[in-house]
CSV table of C-alpha atoms and ligand atoms in Angstrom, one decimal:
chain,number,residue,atom,x,y,z
A,285,UNK,CA,27.4,-3.5,-18.8
A,286,UNK,CA,25.7,-6.5,-20.4
A,287,UNK,CA,27.9,-9.1,-22.1
A,288,UNK,CA,26.9,-11.7,-24.5
A,289,UNK,CA,29.4,-14.4,-25.6
A,290,UNK,CA,28.4,-16.0,-28.9
A,291,UNK,CA,30.6,-19.1,-29.8
A,292,UNK,CA,28.4,-21.3,-32.4
A,293,UNK,CA,27.5,-18.2,-34.7
A,294,UNK,CA,23.7,-19.1,-34.8
A,295,UNK,CA,22.5,-15.7,-33.6
A,296,UNK,CA,21.4,-13.0,-36.0
A,297,UNK,CA,22.9,-9.3,-35.1
A,298,UNK,CA,19.2,-8.4,-34.1
A,299,UNK,CA,19.1,-11.4,-31.6
A,300,UNK,CA,22.5,-10.5,-30.3
A,301,UNK,CA,21.4,-7.1,-29.4
A,302,UNK,CA,18.3,-8.5,-27.8
A,303,UNK,CA,20.4,-10.8,-25.7
A,304,UNK,CA,22.8,-8.2,-24.8
A,305,UNK,CA,19.9,-5.7,-23.7
A,306,UNK,CA,18.5,-8.4,-21.3
A,307,UNK,CA,21.9,-9.0,-19.7
A,308,UNK,CA,22.0,-5.0,-19.3
A,309,UNK,CA,18.6,-5.1,-17.7
A,310,UNK,CA,19.9,-7.7,-15.4
A,311,UNK,CA,23.1,-5.6,-14.5
A,312,UNK,CA,20.9,-2.5,-13.9
A,313,UNK,CA,18.8,-4.3,-11.6
A,314,UNK,CA,21.6,-5.3,-9.5
A,315,UNK,CA,22.8,-1.9,-9.0
A,316,UNK,CA,25.5,0.5,-10.4
A,317,UNK,CA,29.0,0.1,-11.8
A,318,UNK,CA,28.5,-3.7,-12.6
A,319,UNK,CA,28.1,-6.3,-15.4
A,320,UNK,CA,26.0,-9.3,-16.3
A,321,UNK,CA,26.3,-12.1,-18.8
A,322,UNK,CA,23.6,-13.1,-21.1
A,323,UNK,CA,22.1,-16.6,-20.2
A,324,UNK,CA,19.1,-18.2,-22.0
A,325,UNK,CA,17.3,-18.1,-18.5
A,326,UNK,CA,17.5,-14.5,-18.9
A,327,UNK,CA,15.6,-14.3,-22.3
A,328,UNK,CA,12.9,-16.5,-20.5
A,329,UNK,CA,12.8,-14.1,-17.7
A,330,UNK,CA,12.5,-10.9,-20.1
A,331,UNK,CA,9.8,-12.7,-22.1
A,332,UNK,CA,7.7,-13.4,-19.1
A,333,UNK,CA,7.9,-9.9,-17.8
A,334,UNK,CA,7.1,-8.5,-21.2
A,335,UNK,CA,3.9,-10.7,-21.3
A,336,UNK,CA,3.3,-9.6,-17.4
A,337,UNK,CA,3.7,-6.1,-18.6
A,338,UNK,CA,1.3,-6.5,-21.6
A,339,UNK,CA,-1.3,-8.1,-19.2
A,340,UNK,CA,-1.0,-5.1,-16.7
A,341,UNK,CA,-1.7,-2.9,-19.5
A,342,UNK,CA,-4.8,-4.7,-20.7
A,343,UNK,CA,-5.8,-5.0,-17.0
A,344,UNK,CA,-6.2,-1.1,-17.1
A,345,UNK,CA,-7.7,-1.1,-20.3
A,346,UNK,CA,-10.5,-3.5,-19.4
A,347,UNK,CA,-11.0,-2.6,-15.8
A,348,UNK,CA,-9.7,-5.7,-14.2
A,349,UNK,CA,-8.8,-3.8,-11.0
A,350,UNK,CA,-11.1,-3.6,-7.9
A,351,UNK,CA,-10.6,-2.0,-4.6
A,352,UNK,CA,-11.3,-4.1,-1.4
A,353,UNK,CA,-12.1,-2.4,1.7
A,354,UNK,CA,-10.7,-3.4,5.3
A,355,UNK,CA,-12.4,-1.8,8.4
A,356,UNK,CA,-10.3,0.0,11.0
A,357,UNK,CA,-11.7,0.1,14.4
A,358,UNK,CA,-11.4,2.9,17.1
A,359,UNK,CA,-10.7,0.9,20.4
A,360,UNK,CA,-12.5,3.0,22.9
A,361,UNK,CA,-16.0,3.4,21.0
A,362,UNK,CA,-15.5,-0.2,19.4
A,363,UNK,CA,-16.8,1.7,16.1
A,364,UNK,CA,-15.6,1.2,12.7
A,365,UNK,CA,-14.2,4.8,11.8
A,366,UNK,CA,-12.6,4.0,8.6
A,367,UNK,CA,-11.4,1.6,5.8
A,368,UNK,CA,-8.2,1.0,4.0
A,369,UNK,CA,-8.7,0.8,0.2
A,370,UNK,CA,-6.5,-2.3,-1.0
A,371,UNK,CA,-6.3,-3.2,-4.6
A,372,UNK,CA,-6.9,-6.3,-6.4
A,373,UNK,CA,-6.5,-7.7,-9.7
A,374,UNK,CA,-9.3,-9.8,-11.2
A,375,UNK,CA,-7.2,-11.3,-14.0
A,376,UNK,CA,-9.5,-13.3,-16.3
A,377,UNK,CA,-6.8,-16.1,-16.8
A,378,UNK,CA,-5.2,-16.4,-13.4
A,379,UNK,CA,-8.1,-15.4,-11.1
A,380,UNK,CA,-7.5,-13.0,-8.0
A,381,UNK,CA,-3.9,-11.6,-8.0
A,382,UNK,CA,-2.3,-10.1,-4.8
A,383,UNK,CA,-1.0,-6.6,-5.0
A,384,UNK,CA,2.1,-7.9,-3.3
A,385,UNK,CA,2.7,-9.9,-6.5
A,386,UNK,CA,1.8,-7.0,-9.1
A,387,UNK,CA,2.6,-3.8,-7.5
A,388,UNK,CA,6.5,-4.2,-7.6
A,389,UNK,CA,6.1,-4.9,-11.3
A,390,UNK,CA,3.9,-2.1,-11.8
A,391,UNK,CA,6.5,0.1,-10.0
A,392,UNK,CA,9.3,-1.3,-12.2
A,393,UNK,CA,7.6,-0.5,-15.4
A,394,UNK,CA,6.0,2.6,-14.3
A,395,UNK,CA,2.6,1.4,-14.6
A,396,UNK,CA,1.9,2.1,-11.0
A,397,UNK,CA,1.4,5.8,-12.1
A,398,UNK,CA,-2.1,5.2,-13.9
A,399,UNK,CA,-2.8,2.4,-11.7
A,400,UNK,CA,-2.2,4.7,-8.4
A,401,UNK,CA,-4.2,7.6,-10.1
A,402,UNK,CA,-7.2,5.0,-10.6
A,403,UNK,CA,-6.9,4.0,-7.0
A,404,UNK,CA,-7.2,7.5,-5.6
A,405,UNK,CA,-10.1,8.1,-7.8
A,406,UNK,CA,-11.9,4.9,-7.1
A,407,UNK,CA,-11.5,5.5,-3.4
A,408,UNK,CA,-12.4,9.0,-3.6
A,409,UNK,CA,-15.8,8.1,-5.4
A,410,UNK,CA,-16.7,5.2,-2.9
A,411,UNK,CA,-15.9,7.4,0.0
A,412,UNK,CA,-18.4,10.0,-1.2
A,413,UNK,CA,-20.9,7.7,-2.2
A,414,UNK,CA,-20.6,6.2,1.4
A,415,UNK,CA,-20.7,9.9,3.0
A,416,UNK,CA,-24.1,10.4,0.9
A,417,UNK,CA,-25.4,7.1,2.5
A,418,UNK,CA,-24.5,8.9,6.2
A,419,UNK,CA,-21.3,6.4,6.4
A,420,UNK,CA,-18.8,8.8,8.0
A,421,UNK,CA,-15.7,6.9,7.2
A,422,UNK,CA,-12.2,7.7,6.7
A,423,UNK,CA,-10.8,6.3,3.5
A,424,UNK,CA,-7.0,5.4,3.5
A,425,UNK,CA,-5.0,5.2,0.2
A,426,UNK,CA,-1.7,3.6,-0.4
A,427,UNK,CA,0.8,5.6,-2.1
A,428,UNK,CA,4.1,4.1,-3.1
A,429,UNK,CA,7.6,5.4,-3.3
A,430,UNK,CA,7.7,5.4,-6.8
A,431,UNK,CA,4.5,7.7,-7.0
A,432,UNK,CA,6.2,10.0,-4.5
A,433,UNK,CA,9.2,10.4,-7.1
A,434,UNK,CA,7.3,10.4,-10.2
A,435,UNK,CA,3.8,11.9,-10.0
A,436,UNK,CA,2.6,15.0,-9.0
A,437,UNK,CA,0.5,13.7,-5.7
A,438,UNK,CA,-1.0,17.1,-4.9
A,439,UNK,CA,-2.4,17.6,-8.4
A,440,UNK,CA,-3.6,13.9,-8.2
A,441,UNK,CA,-5.3,14.3,-4.9
A,442,UNK,CA,-6.9,17.7,-5.8
A,443,UNK,CA,-8.3,16.3,-8.9
A,444,UNK,CA,-9.6,12.9,-7.3
A,445,UNK,CA,-11.2,15.1,-4.7
A,446,UNK,CA,-12.5,17.8,-7.0
A,447,UNK,CA,-14.2,15.0,-9.5
A,448,UNK,CA,-15.7,12.8,-6.7
A,449,UNK,CA,-16.7,15.8,-4.2
A,450,UNK,CA,-15.2,13.6,-1.3
A,451,UNK,CA,-14.1,15.6,1.7
A,452,UNK,CA,-10.4,16.1,2.2
A,453,UNK,CA,-10.7,15.7,6.0
A,454,UNK,CA,-11.7,12.1,5.4
A,455,UNK,CA,-8.9,11.1,3.2
A,456,UNK,CA,-5.9,9.5,4.7
A,457,UNK,CA,-2.8,9.1,2.6
A,458,UNK,CA,-0.5,6.0,3.7
A,459,UNK,CA,3.3,6.2,2.9
A,460,UNK,CA,6.1,3.9,4.0
A,461,UNK,CA,9.1,5.1,5.9
A,462,UNK,CA,11.4,4.6,2.7
A,463,UNK,CA,9.0,6.5,0.6
A,464,UNK,CA,9.4,9.5,2.9
A,465,UNK,CA,13.3,9.3,3.0
A,466,UNK,CA,13.5,9.9,-0.7
A,467,UNK,CA,13.7,13.3,-1.8
A,468,UNK,CA,13.0,14.4,2.1
A,469,UNK,CA,12.8,18.1,1.6
A,470,UNK,CA,10.1,18.0,-1.2
A,471,UNK,CA,8.2,15.3,0.6
A,472,UNK,CA,8.2,17.3,3.6
A,473,UNK,CA,6.8,20.3,1.5
A,474,UNK,CA,4.2,18.3,-0.2
A,475,UNK,CA,3.2,16.8,2.9
A,476,UNK,CA,2.7,20.2,4.4
A,477,UNK,CA,0.5,21.1,1.5
A,478,UNK,CA,-1.8,18.1,1.8
A,479,UNK,CA,-2.0,18.7,5.5
A,480,UNK,CA,-3.0,22.1,5.1
A,481,UNK,CA,-5.9,20.9,2.7
A,482,UNK,CA,-7.1,18.8,5.9
A,483,UNK,CA,-5.8,15.3,4.4
A,484,UNK,CA,-4.5,13.1,7.0
A,485,UNK,CA,-1.1,11.5,6.7
A,486,UNK,CA,-0.3,7.8,8.1
A,487,UNK,CA,3.1,6.0,8.3
A,488,UNK,CA,2.6,2.5,7.2
A,489,UNK,CA,4.5,-0.6,8.3
A,490,UNK,CA,6.0,1.7,11.0
A,491,UNK,CA,9.3,0.1,12.5
A,492,UNK,CA,10.4,-1.8,9.2
A,493,UNK,CA,12.2,1.1,7.8
A,494,UNK,CA,14.6,3.6,9.0
A,495,UNK,CA,12.3,4.7,12.1
A,496,UNK,CA,14.3,7.8,12.2
A,497,UNK,CA,13.1,10.2,15.2
A,498,UNK,CA,14.1,13.2,13.2
A,499,UNK,CA,11.5,12.6,10.6
A,500,UNK,CA,8.8,11.9,13.4
A,501,UNK,CA,9.5,15.6,14.3
A,502,UNK,CA,9.8,17.2,10.8
A,503,UNK,CA,6.8,15.5,8.8
A,504,UNK,CA,3.2,16.4,9.5
A,505,UNK,CA,2.0,13.0,10.4
A,506,UNK,CA,-1.3,12.2,12.1
A,507,UNK,CA,-1.4,8.1,12.4
A,508,UNK,CA,1.5,5.6,12.9
A,509,UNK,CA,0.7,2.2,11.8
A,510,UNK,CA,2.6,-0.5,13.7
A,511,UNK,CA,3.6,-2.9,11.3
A,512,UNK,CA,2.0,-6.6,11.5
A,513,UNK,CA,5.3,-8.1,12.3
A,514,UNK,CA,5.3,-6.6,15.6
A,515,UNK,CA,2.1,-7.4,16.6
A,516,UNK,CA,2.1,-11.2,15.7
A,517,UNK,CA,3.5,-12.4,18.7
A,518,UNK,CA,2.1,-10.0,21.3
A,519,UNK,CA,1.2,-10.6,24.3
A,520,UNK,CA,3.6,-13.6,24.4
A,521,UNK,CA,7.1,-12.4,23.0
A,522,UNK,CA,8.8,-10.0,25.4
A,523,UNK,CA,10.9,-8.1,22.8
A,524,UNK,CA,7.7,-7.3,20.7
A,525,UNK,CA,5.8,-6.5,23.8
A,526,UNK,CA,8.5,-4.1,24.7
A,527,UNK,CA,8.7,-2.8,21.1
A,528,UNK,CA,4.9,-2.1,20.7
A,529,UNK,CA,4.7,-0.4,24.3
A,530,UNK,CA,7.6,1.8,23.3
A,531,UNK,CA,6.0,3.0,20.0
A,532,UNK,CA,2.5,3.6,21.4
A,533,UNK,CA,4.1,5.7,24.3
A,534,UNK,CA,6.4,7.5,22.1
A,535,UNK,CA,3.6,8.0,19.2
A,536,UNK,CA,1.2,9.3,21.8
A,537,UNK,CA,3.6,11.8,23.4
A,538,UNK,CA,4.4,13.4,19.9
A,539,UNK,CA,0.7,13.5,19.5
A,540,UNK,CA,-0.1,10.8,16.9
A,541,UNK,CA,-2.9,8.1,16.7
A,542,UNK,CA,-1.6,4.5,16.7
A,543,UNK,CA,-3.1,1.9,14.7
A,544,UNK,CA,-2.0,-1.7,15.1
A,545,UNK,CA,-2.0,-3.7,11.6
A,546,UNK,CA,-2.5,-7.5,11.1
A,547,UNK,CA,-4.7,-7.8,14.4
A,548,UNK,CA,-6.1,-11.4,14.2
A,549,UNK,CA,-6.5,-12.6,18.1
A,550,UNK,CA,-8.5,-11.3,20.7
A,551,UNK,CA,-5.5,-11.5,23.2
A,552,UNK,CA,-3.7,-9.1,20.7
A,553,UNK,CA,-6.8,-6.8,20.8
A,554,UNK,CA,-6.9,-6.9,24.8
A,555,UNK,CA,-3.2,-6.2,25.1
A,556,UNK,CA,-3.2,-3.1,22.7
A,557,UNK,CA,-6.4,-1.6,24.2
A,558,UNK,CA,-4.8,-1.8,27.8
A,559,UNK,CA,-1.7,-0.2,26.1
A,560,UNK,CA,-3.9,3.0,25.0
A,561,UNK,CA,-3.5,2.2,21.2
A,562,UNK,CA,-6.2,4.3,19.3
A,563,UNK,CA,-7.2,1.8,16.5
A,564,UNK,CA,-6.7,-1.8,15.0
A,565,UNK,CA,-7.3,-3.2,11.6
A,566,UNK,CA,-6.8,-7.0,10.9
A,567,UNK,CA,-8.4,-10.3,10.2
A,568,UNK,CA,-10.0,-10.1,13.8
A,569,UNK,CA,-12.6,-7.7,12.5
A,570,UNK,CA,-12.5,-8.6,8.9
A,571,UNK,CA,-10.2,-9.4,5.8
A,572,UNK,CA,-10.4,-6.7,2.9
A,573,UNK,CA,-13.5,-7.2,1.3
A,574,UNK,CA,-15.6,-5.8,-1.8
A,575,UNK,CA,-17.5,-2.6,-1.2
A,576,UNK,CA,-20.8,-4.3,-1.2
A,577,UNK,CA,-19.7,-7.0,1.4
A,578,UNK,CA,-18.4,-4.1,3.6
A,579,UNK,CA,-21.7,-2.5,3.4
A,580,UNK,CA,-23.5,-5.4,4.9
A,581,UNK,CA,-20.7,-5.6,7.5
A,582,UNK,CA,-21.0,-2.0,8.2
A,583,UNK,CA,-24.8,-2.2,8.5
A,584,UNK,CA,-24.7,-5.0,11.2
A,585,UNK,CA,-22.0,-3.4,13.0
A,586,UNK,CA,-24.1,-0.2,13.4
A,587,UNK,CA,-27.0,-2.3,14.2
A,588,UNK,CA,-25.3,-4.1,17.1
A,589,UNK,CA,-23.6,-1.1,18.5
A,590,UNK,CA,-27.0,0.6,18.7
A,591,UNK,CA,-28.4,-2.2,20.7
A,592,UNK,CA,-25.5,-2.1,23.3
B,1466,C2E,P1,-0.4,-2.7,3.5
B,1466,C2E,O1,-0.6,-1.3,3.2
B,1466,C2E,O2,0.6,-2.7,4.9
B,1466,C2E,O3,-1.5,-3.4,3.8
B,1466,C2E,C1,-2.1,-4.3,4.9
B,1466,C2E,C2,-1.8,-5.7,4.2
B,1466,C2E,O4,-2.0,-6.6,5.4
B,1466,C2E,C3,-2.9,-6.1,3.4
B,1466,C2E,O5,-2.5,-6.9,2.4
B,1466,C2E,C4,-3.9,-6.8,4.1
B,1466,C2E,O6,-4.8,-7.7,3.5
B,1466,C2E,C5,-3.1,-7.3,5.3
B,1466,C2E,N1,-3.6,-7.9,6.4
B,1466,C2E,C6,-4.4,-6.9,7.1
B,1466,C2E,N2,-4.7,-7.3,8.1
B,1466,C2E,C7,-4.3,-8.8,8.3
B,1466,C2E,C8,-4.3,-9.9,9.2
B,1466,C2E,O7,-4.8,-9.8,10.2
B,1466,C2E,N3,-3.5,-11.0,9.1
B,1466,C2E,C9,-2.7,-10.8,7.7
B,1466,C2E,N4,-2.2,-12.2,7.8
B,1466,C2E,N5,-2.7,-10.0,6.9
B,1466,C2E,C10,-3.5,-9.0,7.1
B,1466,C2E,P2,-2.7,-6.8,0.7
B,1466,C2E,O8,-3.9,-6.3,0.5
B,1466,C2E,O9,-2.3,-8.2,0.2
B,1466,C2E,O10,-1.8,-5.8,0.3
B,1466,C2E,C11,-0.3,-5.7,0.7
B,1466,C2E,C12,0.4,-4.3,0.4
B,1466,C2E,O11,0.2,-4.2,-1.2
B,1466,C2E,C13,0.0,-3.4,1.2
B,1466,C2E,O12,0.3,-3.4,2.5
B,1466,C2E,C14,0.3,-2.2,0.3
B,1466,C2E,O13,1.6,-2.0,0.5
B,1466,C2E,C15,0.2,-2.7,-1.1
B,1466,C2E,N6,-0.8,-2.1,-1.8
B,1466,C2E,C16,-2.1,-2.7,-1.6
B,1466,C2E,N7,-3.1,-1.8,-2.4
B,1466,C2E,C17,-2.1,-0.8,-2.9
B,1466,C2E,C18,-2.5,0.4,-3.8
B,1466,C2E,O14,-3.8,0.6,-4.1
B,1466,C2E,N8,-1.5,1.3,-3.9
B,1466,C2E,C19,-0.3,1.0,-3.8
B,1466,C2E,N9,0.8,1.9,-3.9
B,1466,C2E,N10,0.0,-0.3,-2.9
B,1466,C2E,C20,-1.1,-1.0,-2.5
B,1467,MG,MG1,-1.5,0.4,3.8
B,1468,MG,MG1,0.8,-1.8,6.2
């Protein structure tokens, strides 16, 4: 319930309805069975949000989004075997905007659906273009909880693969634990259908969500991505060392590949390699970079691995 108390009789009926709407919006955001009072601060927030939403719409129409790519390295061969596609927003007014800022708003407004569709299509298009140059790279794409609930992921993936001609066995879909826990039965079925097409599945930010053992058994998972927060302090913090060792041992025993996220230091790389971790992704190799920059990095990488 949204509540507005009008004492000085300045507002029109229309304005009162707008005020109570913004109070209602706040109450809904705070959960069910609750109420919120209208304040002038709320109007400011609602106006700001509407402006943001309009800018996001415009961004889609004007192609202001771009995918950056971050390399993923195989520990044993030291080869770049894949990339993660990470969205960036080149706002003409505010410059480069991080997904951490706009993805939550895109989710709340439902705009994540057309944005997510664009990401998948663009990543498959780029993956196919690289395949044609002889770059055999896995392409990881993030799919958010909202998309799982509201979009037909199978149809979306099928279309993106068909239009681009990209190989399904090079496509990796990254889901977080919380995305998998919603509508669990349907998600299990969907993941099995994707898996049957050859598409790989990764759990993103592993260890930060529910980390329930039962889903590790039920879901057809290929890769566990250990969250950066556990990687940050290895090999120095004993609890993190124990957690990372345990995730690697358990994941490998269950037949998954393990990827360490957010690896920045050589000490982390050495520790993870000694533990038998399969892949790493992090600033140690490269930050996420535009496609052209990635091509330069990849060519240098191939040359230096051939000289070894
Ligand atoms: P994520 O999928 O876990 O992606 C990894 C994030 O960690 C990226 O942030 C990456 O730049 C950052 N990172 C990687 N290595 C390092 C490192 O060594 N040090 C540090 N400090 N950071 C590192 P980014 O690109 O800002 O993305 C943030 C999150 O936004 C992603 O987390 C993902 O959840 C979401 N996201 C990004 N692109 C998309 C997209 O296309 N669709 C959806 N649904 N979500 C996306
Ligand atoms: Mg990810
Ligand atoms: Mg992650």
